[in-house]
Coordinates of C-alpha atoms and ligand atoms in Angstrom, one line a residue:
M1 CA -7.5 13.3 -59.7
K2 CA -6.1 14.5 -56.4
T3 CA -8.5 16.4 -54.3
P4 CA -7.1 19.7 -52.9
H5 CA -6.6 19.6 -49.1
H6 CA -8.3 22.9 -48.4
L7 CA -11.5 21.7 -50.1
V8 CA -11.5 18.4 -48.1
E9 CA -11.1 20.4 -45.0
K10 CA -13.8 23.0 -45.9
Y11 CA -16.5 20.5 -46.8
N12 CA -15.8 18.0 -44.0
V13 CA -19.0 18.7 -42.0
A14 CA -21.5 16.4 -40.4
G15 CA -24.1 15.2 -42.9
P16 CA -26.4 12.4 -44.1
R17 CA -25.4 9.6 -46.4
Y18 CA -28.7 9.9 -48.3
T19 CA -29.8 6.3 -48.4
S20 CA -33.2 7.9 -48.1
Y21 CA -34.9 11.3 -48.4
P22 CA -36.1 12.5 -46.0
T23 CA -33.3 11.1 -43.8
V24 CA -34.5 9.2 -40.8
P25 CA -34.1 12.0 -38.2
Y26 CA -36.4 14.2 -40.3
W27 CA -39.2 11.7 -40.7
Q28 CA -42.6 13.2 -39.7
E29 CA -43.6 10.4 -37.3
A30 CA -46.7 12.2 -36.2
D31 CA -48.2 12.0 -39.7
F32 CA -47.3 8.3 -40.1
S33 CA -49.6 5.4 -39.6
T34 CA -48.9 1.7 -40.3
L35 CA -52.2 1.4 -42.2
A36 CA -51.3 4.3 -44.6
Y37 CA -47.8 2.9 -45.1
L38 CA -49.3 -0.6 -46.0
K39 CA -51.7 1.0 -48.4
N40 CA -48.8 2.8 -50.1
A41 CA -47.0 -0.6 -50.3
I42 CA -49.9 -2.2 -52.0
D43 CA -50.2 0.6 -54.5
T44 CA -46.5 0.5 -55.4
F45 CA -46.7 -3.3 -55.6
K46 CA -49.5 -3.1 -58.1
I47 CA -47.6 -0.8 -60.5
S48 CA -44.1 -2.2 -60.1
N49 CA -44.1 -5.9 -59.4
A50 CA -44.7 -7.1 -62.9
N51 CA -41.9 -5.1 -64.5
Q52 CA -39.4 -4.2 -61.7
G53 CA -40.0 -6.9 -59.1
V54 CA -39.5 -6.5 -55.4
S55 CA -36.3 -6.1 -53.3
L56 CA -35.9 -7.7 -49.9
Y57 CA -33.4 -6.5 -47.2
I58 CA -33.2 -9.1 -44.4
H59 CA -31.5 -8.1 -41.2
L60 CA -29.8 -11.0 -39.3
P61 CA -28.6 -9.3 -36.1
Y62 CA -26.5 -11.9 -34.2
C63 CA -22.7 -11.8 -33.9
E64 CA -20.5 -14.0 -31.7
S65 CA -18.2 -11.2 -30.7
L66 CA -18.5 -7.4 -30.5
C67 CA -16.3 -5.3 -32.7
T68 CA -15.9 -2.0 -30.8
F69 CA -16.1 0.2 -33.9
C70 CA -19.4 -1.2 -35.0
A71 CA -22.4 1.0 -35.6
C72 CA -24.8 -1.7 -36.9
N73 CA -27.8 -3.1 -35.0
R74 CA -26.5 -6.3 -33.6
R75 CA -26.9 -8.7 -30.6
I76 CA -23.9 -10.5 -29.3
T77 CA -24.3 -14.1 -28.3
R78 CA -22.7 -17.5 -28.7
K79 CA -26.0 -19.3 -28.2
H80 CA -27.0 -20.6 -31.6
S81 CA -30.3 -21.8 -30.2
V82 CA -31.6 -18.3 -31.0
E83 CA -31.4 -19.0 -34.8
A84 CA -34.6 -21.0 -35.3
R85 CA -36.9 -18.6 -33.5
Y86 CA -35.5 -15.7 -35.5
I87 CA -35.8 -17.4 -38.9
A88 CA -39.4 -18.4 -38.0
A89 CA -40.2 -14.7 -37.2
L90 CA -38.7 -13.5 -40.6
L91 CA -40.8 -16.0 -42.5
K92 CA -43.9 -15.0 -40.6
E93 CA -43.2 -11.3 -41.3
W94 CA -42.8 -12.1 -45.0
R95 CA -46.1 -14.1 -44.9
M96 CA -47.8 -11.1 -43.5
Y97 CA -46.8 -9.1 -46.5
V98 CA -47.6 -11.9 -48.9
D99 CA -51.1 -12.3 -47.5
L100 CA -51.8 -8.6 -47.6
L101 CA -50.6 -8.2 -51.2
A102 CA -52.6 -11.3 -52.2
Q103 CA -55.8 -9.6 -51.0
H104 CA -55.2 -6.8 -53.6
S105 CA -53.4 -8.5 -56.5
D106 CA -53.4 -11.9 -58.3
E107 CA -49.7 -11.8 -59.0
P108 CA -47.3 -13.4 -56.6
P109 CA -44.3 -11.2 -55.6
R110 CA -41.4 -11.5 -58.1
I111 CA -38.2 -11.2 -56.0
R112 CA -35.5 -9.4 -57.9
E113 CA -33.1 -8.6 -55.2
I114 CA -32.2 -10.1 -51.8
H115 CA -29.6 -8.7 -49.5
L116 CA -28.8 -10.5 -46.2
G117 CA -27.2 -7.9 -43.9
G118 CA -26.4 -7.8 -40.3
G119 CA -25.1 -8.4 -37.7
T120 CA -23.6 -11.5 -39.2
P121 CA -25.7 -13.5 -41.7
T122 CA -23.0 -16.3 -41.4
F123 CA -23.7 -16.6 -37.7
F124 CA -26.7 -18.7 -38.9
S125 CA -26.1 -22.3 -40.0
P126 CA -26.2 -23.0 -43.7
E127 CA -29.3 -25.1 -43.1
H128 CA -31.2 -22.2 -41.5
L129 CA -30.1 -19.8 -44.3
T130 CA -31.3 -22.3 -46.9
A131 CA -34.6 -22.7 -45.0
L132 CA -35.0 -18.9 -45.0
I133 CA -34.5 -18.5 -48.7
E134 CA -36.6 -21.5 -49.6
G135 CA -39.3 -20.3 -47.2
L136 CA -39.5 -16.9 -49.0
F137 CA -40.0 -18.6 -52.4
K138 CA -42.9 -20.7 -51.1
H139 CA -44.9 -17.6 -51.8
A140 CA -42.9 -15.8 -54.4
E141 CA -41.3 -16.2 -57.8
R142 CA -37.8 -15.5 -58.9
A143 CA -37.5 -12.4 -61.2
E144 CA -35.4 -12.2 -64.3
G145 CA -32.0 -10.5 -63.7
R146 CA -32.1 -11.3 -60.0
E147 CA -29.3 -10.2 -57.7
F148 CA -28.8 -12.0 -54.4
S149 CA -26.0 -10.9 -52.0
F150 CA -24.9 -11.4 -48.5
E151 CA -22.4 -10.0 -45.9
G152 CA -20.0 -12.7 -44.8
H153 CA -17.8 -12.5 -41.8
P154 CA -14.4 -13.9 -42.8
N155 CA -13.9 -15.5 -39.3
N156 CA -17.0 -17.7 -39.6
T157 CA -18.0 -18.1 -43.2
T158 CA -17.6 -21.7 -44.2
R159 CA -17.5 -23.5 -47.5
E160 CA -20.9 -24.9 -46.5
H161 CA -22.3 -21.4 -46.1
L162 CA -21.0 -20.3 -49.5
Q163 CA -22.3 -23.5 -51.2
A164 CA -25.7 -23.4 -49.6
L165 CA -26.3 -19.7 -50.5
F166 CA -24.9 -20.3 -54.0
D167 CA -27.3 -23.2 -54.5
V168 CA -30.3 -20.9 -53.7
G169 CA -29.1 -18.2 -56.2
F170 CA -26.6 -16.0 -54.4
R171 CA -23.7 -14.8 -56.6
R172 CA -22.4 -11.8 -54.6
V173 CA -20.7 -11.7 -51.2
S174 CA -19.1 -8.9 -49.3
Y175 CA -16.6 -9.6 -46.7
G176 CA -16.0 -7.4 -43.7
V177 CA -12.2 -6.9 -43.8
Q178 CA -11.9 -3.4 -42.1
D179 CA -8.1 -3.4 -41.5
Y180 CA -5.2 -6.0 -41.5
D181 CA -3.0 -4.2 -39.0
A182 CA -2.5 -6.2 -35.7
K183 CA -2.7 -3.1 -33.5
V184 CA -5.8 -1.8 -35.1
Q185 CA -7.4 -5.2 -35.0
A186 CA -6.7 -5.4 -31.3
A187 CA -8.2 -2.0 -30.6
I188 CA -11.4 -2.8 -32.5
H189 CA -11.6 -6.2 -30.9
R190 CA -11.6 -8.0 -34.2
I191 CA -8.6 -10.4 -34.7
Q192 CA -8.8 -11.5 -38.3
P193 CA -5.6 -12.5 -40.1
F194 CA -5.2 -12.1 -43.8
E195 CA -5.2 -15.9 -44.2
H196 CA -8.9 -16.0 -43.0
V197 CA -9.9 -13.5 -45.7
Q198 CA -7.8 -15.2 -48.3
R199 CA -9.4 -18.6 -47.5
V200 CA -13.0 -17.4 -47.8
H201 CA -12.3 -15.2 -50.8
E202 CA -10.8 -18.1 -52.7
M203 CA -13.5 -20.5 -51.6
A204 CA -16.2 -18.1 -53.0
R205 CA -14.3 -17.8 -56.3
D206 CA -13.9 -21.6 -56.5
I207 CA -17.7 -22.1 -55.9
G208 CA -18.5 -19.6 -58.7
Y209 CA -19.4 -16.3 -57.0
T210 CA -19.2 -13.7 -59.7
S211 CA -18.8 -10.6 -57.4
I212 CA -16.7 -10.5 -54.3
S213 CA -16.5 -7.3 -52.4
H214 CA -14.3 -6.3 -49.4
D215 CA -15.3 -3.7 -46.8
L216 CA -12.4 -1.5 -45.6
V217 CA -12.8 1.3 -43.0
F218 CA -10.6 4.3 -42.6
G219 CA -10.4 6.5 -39.5
L220 CA -10.1 3.5 -37.0
P221 CA -8.0 3.7 -33.9
H222 CA -4.3 3.6 -34.4
Q223 CA -4.5 3.7 -38.2
T224 CA -1.6 5.5 -39.9
I225 CA -0.9 6.3 -43.5
A226 CA 1.6 3.4 -43.6
S227 CA -0.8 0.9 -42.0
V228 CA -3.7 1.7 -44.3
E229 CA -1.5 1.6 -47.3
A230 CA -0.4 -1.9 -46.2
T231 CA -4.0 -3.0 -45.8
I232 CA -4.9 -1.8 -49.2
R233 CA -1.8 -3.5 -50.8
K234 CA -2.8 -6.7 -49.1
T235 CA -6.4 -6.3 -50.4
A236 CA -5.0 -5.8 -53.9
E237 CA -3.4 -9.3 -53.7
L238 CA -6.9 -10.9 -53.7
A239 CA -8.2 -8.5 -56.4
P240 CA -11.8 -8.2 -55.2
D241 CA -14.4 -7.1 -57.8
R242 CA -15.6 -4.3 -55.6
L243 CA -14.4 -2.4 -52.6
A244 CA -16.3 -0.4 -50.0
F245 CA -14.0 2.2 -48.3
Y246 CA -16.1 3.5 -45.4
S247 CA -15.3 6.5 -43.3
Y248 CA -15.4 5.3 -39.7
A249 CA -18.7 6.7 -38.4
H250 CA -18.0 7.7 -34.8
V251 CA -21.4 7.9 -33.3
P252 CA -20.9 6.9 -29.6
W253 CA -24.1 8.8 -28.6
I254 CA -26.2 6.1 -30.2
K255 CA -27.8 3.9 -27.5
G256 CA -26.3 0.5 -27.1
N257 CA -23.3 1.4 -29.3
G258 CA -20.1 -0.4 -28.2
Q259 CA -17.9 2.4 -29.6
R260 CA -16.3 3.0 -26.2
G261 CA -13.9 0.0 -26.2
F262 CA -11.0 2.2 -27.1
D263 CA -9.6 5.6 -26.2
E264 CA -10.9 8.4 -28.4
A265 CA -7.3 9.8 -28.4
D266 CA -6.3 6.8 -30.4
L267 CA -8.5 7.9 -33.4
P268 CA -6.6 9.5 -36.3
S269 CA -6.9 13.3 -36.1
G270 CA -9.1 15.1 -38.7
P271 CA -6.2 15.9 -41.1
V272 CA -4.9 12.3 -40.8
K273 CA -8.3 10.9 -41.5
R274 CA -8.7 13.0 -44.6
A275 CA -5.2 12.0 -45.7
L276 CA -6.3 8.3 -45.3
Y277 CA -9.3 8.9 -47.5
E278 CA -7.1 10.6 -50.2
L279 CA -4.6 7.8 -50.0
G280 CA -7.3 5.1 -50.5
K281 CA -8.7 7.0 -53.5
D282 CA -5.3 7.3 -55.2
L283 CA -4.3 3.7 -54.6
F284 CA -7.7 2.3 -55.8
D285 CA -7.3 4.5 -58.9
D286 CA -3.8 3.1 -59.5
M287 CA -5.2 -0.4 -59.0
G288 CA -7.9 0.1 -61.7
Y289 CA -10.9 0.7 -59.6
V290 CA -13.4 3.5 -60.4
E291 CA -15.3 5.3 -57.7
V292 CA -19.0 4.6 -57.9
G293 CA -21.1 7.3 -56.2
M294 CA -19.6 7.5 -52.8
D295 CA -17.7 4.9 -50.6
H296 CA -17.7 2.3 -53.3
F297 CA -15.1 1.4 -55.9
A298 CA -15.5 -1.2 -58.7
R299 CA -13.5 -2.5 -61.6
T300 CA -14.5 -0.9 -64.9
T301 CA -15.9 -4.3 -66.0
D302 CA -18.0 -4.7 -62.9
S303 CA -21.8 -4.5 -63.4
L304 CA -22.1 -1.6 -60.8
C305 CA -19.6 0.4 -62.9
I306 CA -21.4 -0.5 -66.1
A307 CA -24.7 0.6 -64.4
M308 CA -23.1 3.9 -63.5
R309 CA -21.9 4.5 -67.1
E310 CA -25.4 3.5 -68.5
A311 CA -27.1 5.8 -65.9
R312 CA -28.9 2.9 -64.3
L313 CA -27.5 3.2 -60.8
H314 CA -29.9 3.4 -57.9
R315 CA -29.5 4.1 -54.2
N316 CA -31.6 2.9 -51.3
F317 CA -31.1 1.7 -47.7
M318 CA -28.9 -1.1 -49.1
G319 CA -26.5 1.5 -50.6
Y320 CA -25.9 1.6 -54.4
T321 CA -27.7 -1.0 -56.4
E322 CA -28.0 -1.6 -60.1
T323 CA -31.6 -2.8 -59.8
N324 CA -34.2 -0.1 -59.5
T325 CA -37.1 -1.5 -57.7
Q326 CA -39.6 0.9 -56.2
L327 CA -40.7 -1.6 -53.6
M328 CA -38.1 -2.6 -51.1
I329 CA -39.3 -4.5 -48.1
G330 CA -37.1 -4.7 -45.0
L331 CA -37.6 -7.8 -42.9
G332 CA -36.2 -8.3 -39.4
V333 CA -35.3 -6.2 -36.4
S334 CA -34.6 -2.5 -37.2
S335 CA -35.0 -3.1 -41.0
I336 CA -36.3 -0.2 -43.1
S337 CA -38.7 -0.6 -45.9
D338 CA -38.9 1.9 -48.8
V339 CA -42.2 1.6 -50.8
W340 CA -41.3 4.8 -52.8
S341 CA -44.1 6.9 -51.3
G342 CA -43.3 5.9 -47.7
F343 CA -40.7 4.5 -45.4
A344 CA -41.2 2.3 -42.3
Q345 CA -38.7 1.0 -39.8
N346 CA -39.2 -2.1 -37.7
D347 CA -38.8 -2.2 -34.0
K348 CA -35.1 -1.6 -33.2
D349 CA -35.3 -3.8 -30.1
L350 CA -34.8 -7.5 -30.9
D351 CA -37.0 -8.8 -28.1
G352 CA -39.7 -6.2 -29.1
Y353 CA -39.5 -7.3 -32.7
L354 CA -39.9 -11.0 -31.9
A355 CA -42.7 -10.4 -29.4
R356 CA -44.7 -8.3 -31.9
I357 CA -44.3 -10.8 -34.7
E358 CA -45.2 -13.7 -32.5
A359 CA -48.3 -11.8 -31.4
D360 CA -49.4 -11.4 -35.1
E361 CA -48.7 -7.7 -35.0
W362 CA -46.9 -5.6 -37.7
P363 CA -43.5 -4.9 -36.0
I364 CA -43.3 -1.3 -37.4
Q365 CA -42.1 1.3 -35.0
R366 CA -42.0 4.5 -37.0
G367 CA -42.0 5.8 -40.5
H368 CA -42.6 8.6 -42.9
L369 CA -45.1 9.2 -45.8
L370 CA -43.6 11.3 -48.6
T371 CA -45.3 14.5 -49.5
D372 CA -45.3 15.7 -53.2
E373 CA -42.4 18.0 -52.3
D374 CA -40.5 15.1 -50.7
L375 CA -40.9 13.1 -53.9
I376 CA -39.3 15.9 -56.0
V377 CA -36.5 16.5 -53.6
R378 CA -35.8 12.8 -53.3
Q379 CA -35.6 12.6 -57.1
H380 CA -33.1 15.4 -57.3
I381 CA -31.0 13.8 -54.5
L382 CA -31.1 10.4 -56.3
N383 CA -30.1 12.1 -59.5
I384 CA -27.1 13.7 -57.8
M385 CA -26.0 10.6 -55.9
C386 CA -26.4 8.3 -58.9
R387 CA -26.1 10.4 -62.1
M388 CA -24.0 13.4 -61.0
H389 CA -26.6 15.6 -62.7
T390 CA -30.1 16.9 -62.0
D391 CA -32.4 19.1 -64.0
W392 CA -35.5 21.2 -63.1
S393 CA -36.4 22.5 -66.6
D394 CA -39.6 20.4 -66.3
E395 CA -42.2 22.0 -64.1
A396 CA -42.7 18.7 -62.3
M397 CA -39.2 18.9 -60.9
R398 CA -39.6 22.4 -59.4
I399 CA -40.2 23.3 -55.8
S400 CA -40.7 26.7 -54.3
E401 CA -37.3 26.6 -52.4
L402 CA -35.2 26.4 -55.7
P403 CA -33.7 29.9 -55.2
E404 CA -32.5 29.0 -51.7
I405 CA -31.1 25.7 -53.0
V406 CA -29.2 27.5 -55.9
A407 CA -27.9 30.0 -53.4
R408 CA -26.5 27.2 -51.2
L409 CA -24.8 25.7 -54.3
E410 CA -23.1 28.9 -55.3
E411 CA -20.1 28.5 -53.1
M412 CA -19.5 25.0 -54.4
R413 CA -19.8 26.3 -57.9
T414 CA -17.0 28.9 -57.3
D415 CA -14.9 26.2 -55.7
G416 CA -15.1 24.4 -59.0
L417 CA -17.1 21.4 -57.8
L418 CA -20.1 21.8 -60.1
V419 CA -21.6 23.6 -63.1
L420 CA -24.9 25.4 -62.6
T421 CA -27.2 26.6 -65.3
D422 CA -30.6 28.3 -64.8
H423 CA -32.2 24.8 -64.9
S424 CA -29.6 22.2 -64.1
L425 CA -26.6 21.1 -62.0
T426 CA -23.8 18.9 -63.1
V427 CA -21.2 17.6 -60.6
L428 CA -17.7 17.9 -62.0
E429 CA -15.0 15.2 -61.4
S430 CA -13.5 17.4 -58.7
G431 CA -16.9 17.5 -57.0
R432 CA -17.4 13.8 -56.7
P433 CA -15.9 13.5 -53.2
F434 CA -18.4 16.1 -52.1
I435 CA -21.7 14.7 -53.5
R436 CA -23.1 14.4 -50.0
N437 CA -22.5 18.2 -49.5
I438 CA -24.1 18.9 -52.9
A439 CA -27.1 16.7 -52.2
M440 CA -27.4 18.4 -48.8
A441 CA -28.2 21.7 -50.6
F442 CA -31.5 20.2 -51.7
D443 CA -32.4 18.8 -48.3
V444 CA -35.1 21.3 -47.5
R445 CA -36.2 19.5 -44.4
L446 CA -32.7 19.7 -42.9
W447 CA -32.3 23.4 -43.7
A448 CA -35.8 24.2 -42.3
K449 CA -34.9 22.7 -38.9
Q450 CA -31.2 22.7 -38.1
P451 CA -30.6 20.0 -35.4
E452 CA -29.8 21.1 -31.9
T453 CA -27.8 17.9 -31.3
R454 CA -25.4 15.9 -33.4
L455 CA -27.4 13.6 -35.8
F456 CA -24.9 12.6 -38.4
S457 CA -21.3 11.5 -38.6
M458 CA -18.7 13.6 -40.5
M459 CA -18.7 13.5 -44.3
I460 CA -15.1 12.1 -44.2
Ligands
SAM1 C1 -22.8 -5.9 -40.8 S1 -21.1 -5.6 -41.1 C2 -20.5 -6.9 -42.2 C3 -20.8 -8.3 -41.9 C4 -20.1 -8.9 -40.7 N1 -20.9 -8.5 -39.5 C5 -18.7 -8.5 -40.5 O1 -18.4 -7.7 -39.7 O2 -17.9 -9.0 -41.3 C6 -21.3 -4.3 -42.3 C7 -20.1 -3.4 -42.5 O3 -20.4 -2.1 -42.0 C8 -19.2 -1.4 -41.8 N2 -19.3 -0.6 -40.5 C9 -19.7 -1.1 -39.3 N3 -19.6 -0.1 -38.4 C10 -19.1 1.0 -39.0 C11 -18.8 2.3 -38.6 N4 -18.9 2.7 -37.3 N5 -18.3 3.2 -39.5 C12 -18.1 2.8 -40.8 N6 -18.4 1.5 -41.3 C13 -18.9 0.7 -40.4 C14 -18.0 -2.4 -41.8 O4 -17.2 -2.2 -42.8 C15 -18.8 -3.7 -41.9 O5 -18.1 -4.6 -42.6
SF4_2 S1 -18.7 -5.4 -37.5 FE1 -19.9 -7.1 -38.1 S2 -19.2 -8.8 -36.7 FE2 -18.5 -6.9 -35.8 S3 -20.1 -6.3 -34.3 FE3 -20.6 -5.2 -36.2 S4 -22.0 -6.5 -37.3 FE4 -21.0 -7.8 -35.7

């Protein structure tokens, strides 16, 4: 379905992506303590480990070369001697969690999900990656229905990486493609010919990976309708199982961000960026991909799509997942843990993270403990982002701000984006591109304190 221009224009405001609620800038850091967070982690572990298992997000921050559009936490180096120290720190951090949990439960953690993100996981040698995964399982069991995935950089993923990770249980890989146009690649300082992506894509298929995803970004410098269409048509030749189509998040105010390597005047203007988004949506639709939540597209036969149809989709800091674990532990520099009733973020500074781990300290820098109201709002936002529907007929799903929330939704209702009853909201097909805006109506913390400075990137 084609989205009318005037709606795309109207709802293109700055807003969160809701991988958590409250969103990070609204965490109440003054009320947070590492001790209380760890207590919440233990409580959630005790009730969820046996039936849901535990998810691990592991941040591997190194990259050999800086892409000037990148908003991820990364450290650029060509010195691979850094690998061993970092892997040792990750395993030590995991051991800290394992020892703590063992004091309160007889069960070993059952790992259901692992995601290796970055930076560039494939910066690390296959031997180090194997040592990392095997090290985790020295103190944990493999859960039924496990899903292990990693982000591979097409320029440095080797057959040995793919085989080593396959051998320890990985079946999903996502490749950072971004854009195939030579001028765009030069501007973002990422020279990556189609042949590189084709090679690693086919190698993964050959080894037996069952889900290959490609990340594309729209809104990059020098992109045009024709260049993005060409990138998408090239992508179609490899027929990935999933696609991420990210809106370029231009956040140059973030410290240490390298997003100054190109002229801002080279970025597509607002209307062009919106047209790029619509182009992508239409082409993916023609190619047989279905939009899953936001940013993600999958074939109808893909498990993420099936999870969406069966109302099993979940969302956390890793994005959309089909495994709903209430305990997600983030290991590594800047990683965020979500223990359902609390969030914690590790030190964002690599040297600080390593120093704290090596001094036997928890590397946690900040966090938030969810109030009863936060838990209800979070459930509504999850329902909207994952099920396109939420309901407050049950007393347990009501909060005192409901009248204000409904008032904020009214305009979107008249614009034909959603259906409102006195106890529920259903997002219509036409409202799908605007689920972040719809979720934002429930974000009582954001409305209570409008930011003085820019916190979020634009919706599109
Ligand atoms: C950690 S990278 C993927 C792995 C590897 N480092 C690579 O570049 O191939 C994660 C993905 O985030 C996306 N990304 C990074 N910076 C972004 C930005 N500023 N706006 C939108 N997406 C971005 C890119 O699509 C990128 O592939
Ligand atoms: S896009 Fe990937 S490779 Fe490039 S700097 Fe960011 S994390 Fe590193």
